[in-house]
mmCIF file of C-alpha atoms in Angstrom:
data_model
loop_
_atom_site.group_PDB
_atom_site.id
_atom_site.type_symbol
_atom_site.label_atom_id
_atom_site.label_comp_id
_atom_site.label_asym_id
_atom_site.label_seq_id
_atom_site.Cartn_x
_atom_site.Cartn_y
_atom_site.Cartn_z
ATOM 1 C CA SER A 1 77.713 7.743 -41.898
ATOM 2 C CA GLU A 2 79.657 10.393 -44.198
ATOM 3 C CA SER A 3 77.254 11.849 -45.822
ATOM 4 C CA ASN A 4 75.126 13.080 -43.163
ATOM 5 C CA GLU A 5 78.228 14.491 -41.855
ATOM 6 C CA GLY A 6 77.577 17.762 -41.115
ATOM 7 C CA ALA A 7 73.553 17.825 -41.066
ATOM 8 C CA ASP A 8 73.147 17.605 -37.108
ATOM 9 C CA ASN A 9 75.386 21.260 -36.559
ATOM 10 C CA LEU A 10 71.933 22.698 -38.202
ATOM 11 C CA VAL A 11 69.557 21.719 -35.777
ATOM 12 C CA GLY A 12 65.731 22.641 -36.436
ATOM 13 C CA PRO A 13 64.237 21.641 -39.641
ATOM 14 C CA ILE A 14 65.092 24.476 -41.965
ATOM 15 C CA GLY A 15 68.548 23.685 -41.265
ATOM 16 C CA GLN A 16 68.459 20.149 -42.490
ATOM 17 C CA VAL A 17 67.103 21.505 -45.582
ATOM 18 C CA LEU A 18 69.696 23.956 -46.124
ATOM 19 C CA TRP A 19 72.058 20.913 -45.502
ATOM 20 C CA LYS A 20 70.769 18.974 -47.917
ATOM 21 C CA ALA A 21 69.986 22.161 -50.255
ATOM 22 C CA GLU A 22 74.254 22.752 -50.580
ATOM 23 C CA GLN A 23 75.076 18.766 -50.748
ATOM 24 C CA LYS A 24 77.129 18.373 -54.619
ATOM 25 C CA PRO A 25 75.984 15.636 -56.933
ATOM 26 C CA THR A 26 77.724 12.600 -56.312
ATOM 27 C CA SER A 27 78.280 10.148 -58.995
ATOM 28 C CA GLY A 28 78.745 5.879 -58.638
ATOM 29 C CA ASP A 29 76.946 3.583 -56.959
ATOM 30 C CA THR A 30 78.785 3.892 -53.338
ATOM 31 C CA THR A 31 76.757 3.564 -49.865
ATOM 32 C CA ALA A 32 77.183 7.039 -49.299
ATOM 33 C CA THR A 33 75.631 7.940 -52.349
ATOM 34 C CA ARG A 34 72.440 5.649 -51.807
ATOM 35 C CA GLN A 35 71.824 7.739 -48.715
ATOM 36 C CA GLN A 36 72.177 10.846 -49.928
ATOM 37 C CA GLU A 37 68.916 11.708 -51.115
ATOM 38 C CA PRO A 38 68.337 14.859 -53.221
ATOM 39 C CA LEU A 39 66.453 17.806 -52.324
ATOM 40 C CA ARG A 40 62.680 17.944 -53.287
ATOM 41 C CA VAL A 41 61.743 21.187 -55.372
ATOM 42 C CA LEU A 42 58.253 21.886 -56.219
ATOM 43 C CA TYR A 43 58.435 24.951 -58.582
ATOM 44 C CA VAL A 44 54.691 26.249 -58.640
ATOM 45 C CA ILE A 45 54.176 28.294 -61.793
ATOM 46 C CA THR A 46 50.428 30.400 -61.155
ATOM 47 C CA THR A 47 49.750 31.879 -65.032
ATOM 48 C CA LEU A 48 46.796 34.196 -65.462
ATOM 49 C CA SER A 49 47.478 34.429 -69.398
ATOM 50 C CA GLU A 50 48.910 32.519 -72.098
ATOM 51 C CA TYR A 51 48.686 34.556 -74.506
ATOM 52 C CA ASP A 52 49.068 38.974 -73.316
ATOM 53 C CA LYS A 53 46.122 41.553 -72.830
ATOM 54 C CA GLY A 54 48.150 44.661 -74.313
ATOM 55 C CA THR A 55 47.851 46.050 -70.871
ATOM 56 C CA ARG A 56 50.702 47.121 -68.527
ATOM 57 C CA GLY A 57 52.740 47.640 -72.021
ATOM 58 C CA THR A 58 52.554 44.397 -73.123
ATOM 59 C CA THR A 59 51.167 43.579 -77.007
ATOM 60 C CA ARG A 60 47.810 42.515 -77.333
ATOM 61 C CA GLY A 61 47.811 38.751 -78.351
ATOM 62 C CA ALA A 62 51.829 38.199 -77.957
ATOM 63 C CA ASP A 63 52.373 34.336 -76.949
ATOM 64 C CA ARG A 64 52.987 34.806 -73.333
ATOM 65 C CA LEU A 65 53.406 31.626 -72.857
ATOM 66 C CA GLN A 66 56.863 30.819 -75.595
ATOM 67 C CA ASN A 67 58.337 34.223 -74.954
ATOM 68 C CA VAL A 68 58.390 35.052 -71.075
ATOM 69 C CA VAL A 69 56.777 31.845 -69.662
ATOM 70 C CA ILE A 70 59.058 28.794 -70.535
ATOM 71 C CA PRO A 71 62.327 30.661 -70.533
ATOM 72 C CA VAL A 72 61.705 31.614 -67.210
ATOM 73 C CA ILE A 73 61.187 28.001 -66.167
ATOM 74 C CA GLN A 74 63.749 26.466 -67.503
ATOM 75 C CA ASP A 75 66.392 28.485 -66.315
ATOM 76 C CA GLY A 76 64.652 28.562 -62.589
ATOM 77 C CA ILE A 77 64.579 24.492 -63.008
ATOM 78 C CA VAL A 78 67.681 23.805 -64.766
ATOM 79 C CA SER A 79 69.456 25.449 -62.654
ATOM 80 C CA MET A 80 68.226 23.271 -59.736
ATOM 81 C CA VAL A 81 68.729 20.543 -61.457
ATOM 82 C CA GLU A 82 72.532 21.526 -61.804
ATOM 83 C CA ARG A 83 73.192 21.537 -58.565
ATOM 84 C CA GLY A 84 71.723 17.941 -58.161
ATOM 85 C CA TRP A 85 67.798 18.319 -57.357
ATOM 86 C CA HIS A 86 65.316 16.481 -57.994
ATOM 87 C CA VAL A 87 62.637 18.809 -59.105
ATOM 88 C CA ASP A 88 58.676 18.609 -60.493
ATOM 89 C CA LEU A 89 56.760 21.160 -61.457
ATOM 90 C CA TYR A 90 53.114 22.224 -60.686
ATOM 91 C CA LEU A 91 51.710 24.748 -63.228
ATOM 92 C CA LEU A 92 48.177 26.315 -62.238
ATOM 93 C CA CYS A 93 46.512 27.720 -65.305
ATOM 94 C CA GLY A 94 43.954 30.970 -65.009
ATOM 95 C CA TYR A 95 42.804 29.722 -68.616
ATOM 96 C CA GLU A 96 40.407 26.848 -69.635
ATOM 97 C CA GLU A 97 42.920 24.484 -70.890
ATOM 98 C CA LEU A 98 46.651 23.882 -72.536
ATOM 99 C CA LEU A 99 46.354 22.360 -75.127
ATOM 100 C CA PRO A 100 48.247 19.249 -75.675
ATOM 101 C CA GLU A 101 50.615 21.012 -78.039
ATOM 102 C CA ARG A 102 51.061 23.722 -75.774
ATOM 103 C CA ARG A 103 52.018 21.540 -72.999
ATOM 104 C CA GLN A 104 54.518 20.039 -75.195
ATOM 105 C CA LEU A 105 56.409 23.069 -75.539
ATOM 106 C CA ILE A 106 57.121 23.160 -72.015
ATOM 107 C CA GLN A 107 57.959 19.376 -71.384
ATOM 108 C CA ASP A 108 60.614 20.134 -74.201
ATOM 109 C CA VAL A 109 62.287 22.128 -72.284
ATOM 110 C CA LEU A 110 62.838 20.016 -69.144
ATOM 111 C CA PRO A 111 65.077 18.111 -68.450
ATOM 112 C CA ASP A 112 65.488 14.798 -68.006
ATOM 113 C CA GLY A 113 63.730 13.299 -64.735
ATOM 114 C CA VAL A 114 61.547 16.227 -64.437
ATOM 115 C CA GLY A 115 57.272 16.141 -63.720
ATOM 116 C CA LEU A 116 55.386 17.971 -64.932
ATOM 117 C CA GLU A 117 51.487 18.734 -63.697
ATOM 118 C CA VAL A 118 48.678 20.919 -65.227
ATOM 119 C CA TRP A 119 45.705 22.325 -62.766
ATOM 120 C CA ASP A 120 43.861 23.812 -66.054
ATOM 121 C CA ASP A 121 41.066 26.693 -65.631
ATOM 122 C CA ALA A 122 42.307 27.547 -61.615
ATOM 123 C CA MET A 123 40.314 30.765 -61.512
ATOM 124 C CA PRO A 124 38.801 30.578 -57.667
ATOM 125 C CA TYR A 125 35.129 32.097 -58.388
ATOM 126 C CA TYR A 126 33.609 34.616 -55.348
ATOM 127 C CA TYR A 127 30.203 36.480 -54.662
ATOM 128 C CA SER A 128 31.269 39.898 -55.743
ATOM 129 C CA LYS A 129 29.047 42.033 -54.155
ATOM 130 C CA GLY A 130 29.011 42.882 -50.257
ATOM 131 C CA ASN A 131 30.690 41.265 -47.900
ATOM 132 C CA ALA A 132 28.184 39.216 -45.802
ATOM 133 C CA ALA A 133 28.564 35.218 -45.285
ATOM 134 C CA LYS A 134 26.278 34.388 -47.344
ATOM 135 C CA PRO A 135 25.035 35.358 -50.328
ATOM 136 C CA LYS A 136 21.917 37.262 -51.132
ATOM 137 C CA GLU A 137 18.632 35.388 -53.353
ATOM 138 C CA GLY A 138 19.350 35.155 -56.670
ATOM 139 C CA GLN A 139 23.202 36.428 -56.081
ATOM 140 C CA SER A 140 25.376 35.002 -59.032
ATOM 141 C CA LEU A 141 29.647 33.689 -58.536
ATOM 142 C CA ASP A 142 31.969 35.548 -60.647
ATOM 143 C CA VAL A 143 35.011 34.548 -62.029
ATOM 144 C CA ALA A 144 37.812 35.971 -58.976
ATOM 145 C CA SER A 145 40.820 36.279 -61.185
ATOM 146 C CA HIS A 146 42.221 38.339 -58.288
ATOM 147 C CA GLY A 147 42.508 34.907 -56.291
ATOM 148 C CA LEU A 148 44.666 33.090 -58.785
ATOM 149 C CA SER A 149 47.832 33.570 -57.082
ATOM 150 C CA ARG A 150 46.317 31.807 -53.455
ATOM 151 C CA GLN A 151 45.591 29.010 -55.433
ATOM 152 C CA HIS A 152 49.278 27.020 -54.855
ATOM 153 C CA ARG A 153 48.091 26.942 -51.251
ATOM 154 C CA TYR A 154 46.132 23.459 -52.265
ATOM 155 C CA VAL A 155 48.812 22.181 -54.197
ATOM 156 C CA VAL A 156 50.755 22.471 -51.133
ATOM 157 C CA ARG A 157 49.030 20.833 -49.224
ATOM 158 C CA ASP A 158 48.073 17.974 -51.046
ATOM 159 C CA LYS A 159 51.738 17.579 -51.814
ATOM 160 C CA LEU A 160 52.957 18.730 -48.282
ATOM 161 C CA LEU A 161 55.210 15.343 -47.495
ATOM 162 C CA GLN A 162 56.188 15.118 -50.800
ATOM 163 C CA TYR A 163 58.558 17.395 -50.946
ATOM 164 C CA ASP A 164 61.050 19.690 -48.667
ATOM 165 C CA PHE A 165 61.070 22.829 -50.333
ATOM 166 C CA PHE A 166 58.872 24.907 -52.177
ATOM 167 C CA ALA A 167 58.951 27.798 -54.816
ATOM 168 C CA CYS A 168 55.430 29.238 -55.942
ATOM 169 C CA PHE A 169 55.278 32.543 -57.514
ATOM 170 C CA GLU A 170 54.112 34.181 -60.381
ATOM 171 C CA ASP A 171 55.095 33.323 -64.195
ATOM 172 C CA ASP A 172 57.242 36.129 -64.688
ATOM 173 C CA MET A 173 59.439 35.661 -61.971
ATOM 174 C CA ARG A 174 62.792 34.439 -62.015
ATOM 175 C CA ILE A 175 63.646 32.134 -59.163
ATOM 176 C CA THR A 176 66.892 29.973 -59.460
ATOM 177 C CA ALA A 177 69.065 27.330 -57.143
ATOM 178 C CA ASP A 178 71.070 31.187 -55.844
ATOM 179 C CA HIS A 179 67.793 32.896 -54.779
ATOM 180 C CA VAL A 180 66.812 29.211 -53.617
ATOM 181 C CA LEU A 181 69.642 28.980 -50.992
ATOM 182 C CA ASN A 182 69.555 32.710 -50.064
ATOM 183 C CA PHE A 183 66.542 32.554 -48.657
ATOM 184 C CA LEU A 184 66.918 28.687 -46.800
ATOM 185 C CA GLU A 185 70.957 30.717 -45.249
ATOM 186 C CA ILE A 186 68.771 34.121 -43.718
ATOM 187 C CA SER A 187 66.041 31.511 -42.715
ATOM 188 C CA ALA A 188 67.688 28.788 -41.543
ATOM 189 C CA GLY A 189 69.935 31.749 -39.504
ATOM 190 C CA VAL A 190 67.517 33.105 -37.790
ATOM 191 C CA GLU A 191 65.758 29.601 -36.936
ATOM 192 C CA ARG A 192 69.114 29.517 -35.019
ATOM 193 C CA LEU A 193 68.442 32.327 -33.445
ATOM 194 C CA ARG A 194 64.990 31.268 -32.031
ATOM 195 C CA LEU A 195 66.701 28.054 -30.796
ATOM 196 C CA LYS A 196 69.178 29.536 -29.474
ATOM 197 C CA ALA A 197 66.746 31.592 -27.476
ATOM 198 C CA GLU A 198 64.347 29.020 -26.227
ATOM 199 C CA GLN A 199 67.455 27.314 -24.659
ATOM 200 C CA SER A 200 69.014 30.352 -22.286
ATOM 201 C CA ALA A 201 68.001 30.660 -19.099
ATOM 202 C CA ASP A 202 66.215 34.101 -19.402
ATOM 203 C CA GLY A 203 64.487 33.377 -22.876
ATOM 204 C CA LEU A 204 66.645 35.748 -25.333
ATOM 205 C CA VAL A 205 68.907 35.896 -28.107
ATOM 206 C CA HIS A 206 72.371 37.903 -26.918
ATOM 207 C CA VAL A 207 74.114 39.548 -29.347
ATOM 208 C CA GLU A 208 77.473 40.027 -28.694
ATOM 209 C CA GLY A 209 80.192 42.423 -30.806
ATOM 210 C CA GLU A 210 77.462 43.709 -32.676
ATOM 211 C CA SER A 211 78.544 45.883 -35.427
ATOM 212 C CA HIS A 212 77.495 49.656 -35.996
ATOM 213 C CA ARG A 213 76.608 51.616 -38.849
ATOM 214 C CA ASP A 214 76.408 55.582 -39.646
ATOM 215 C CA PRO A 215 72.914 56.041 -40.789
ATOM 216 C CA SER A 216 73.936 58.699 -42.938
ATOM 217 C CA THR A 217 75.177 55.314 -45.169
ATOM 218 C CA ARG A 218 71.677 54.203 -45.686
ATOM 219 C CA GLY A 219 70.129 54.702 -48.852
ATOM 220 C CA LYS A 220 67.712 57.265 -48.821
ATOM 221 C CA SER A 221 63.743 56.832 -49.505
ATOM 222 C CA LEU A 222 62.506 57.885 -53.196
ATOM 223 C CA ASP A 223 59.252 58.800 -51.893
ATOM 224 C CA LYS A 224 60.721 61.124 -48.086
ATOM 225 C CA ALA A 225 58.934 59.100 -46.182
ATOM 226 C CA GLU A 226 60.945 59.339 -42.572
#
């Protein structure tokens, strides 16, 4: 169909996702409109603290959820919805419970059609002493705050077939539609090189007409590394 024109030129799964992401929002009830599905994005946020602890230049007790997390979420998701993508939000909380009234603060800034799931008390546990495969007798489990950033793996596993793209990051990182498109463009370019190499006689990609850059124009390392 006309809506899929150009998709076959971007071979490979990443290229297909890029093509989908680049499609402009459509209106009306034409056959092409019905056939063109929007890019499906799961926006996964890992948030360790609902309120600041006073470390790293923050003010103890400051409302991190309202002052940092919600503005970042709103900015990123709105930018994606405006491109016509279907977006859902998944929040991984390192604290015991996101109260209903606090959850409502998030829900209120989300555009229509954006789903919200919350994993309360998502902190994993570990045995803090030693690297033995089995814990010692009487050894207790401790909360692994350093492991919260890895919990998104379980979300991706459970929802792998429901979305085209997973954006997973910490709660103070601003990721917009432009960042997603840039990532997909670079990734699709690398994918095309790999596919080209697989089809060549020697299994290599040959660069023609490459540009040469004067080393003196490169940025200088601040740590004087060579």
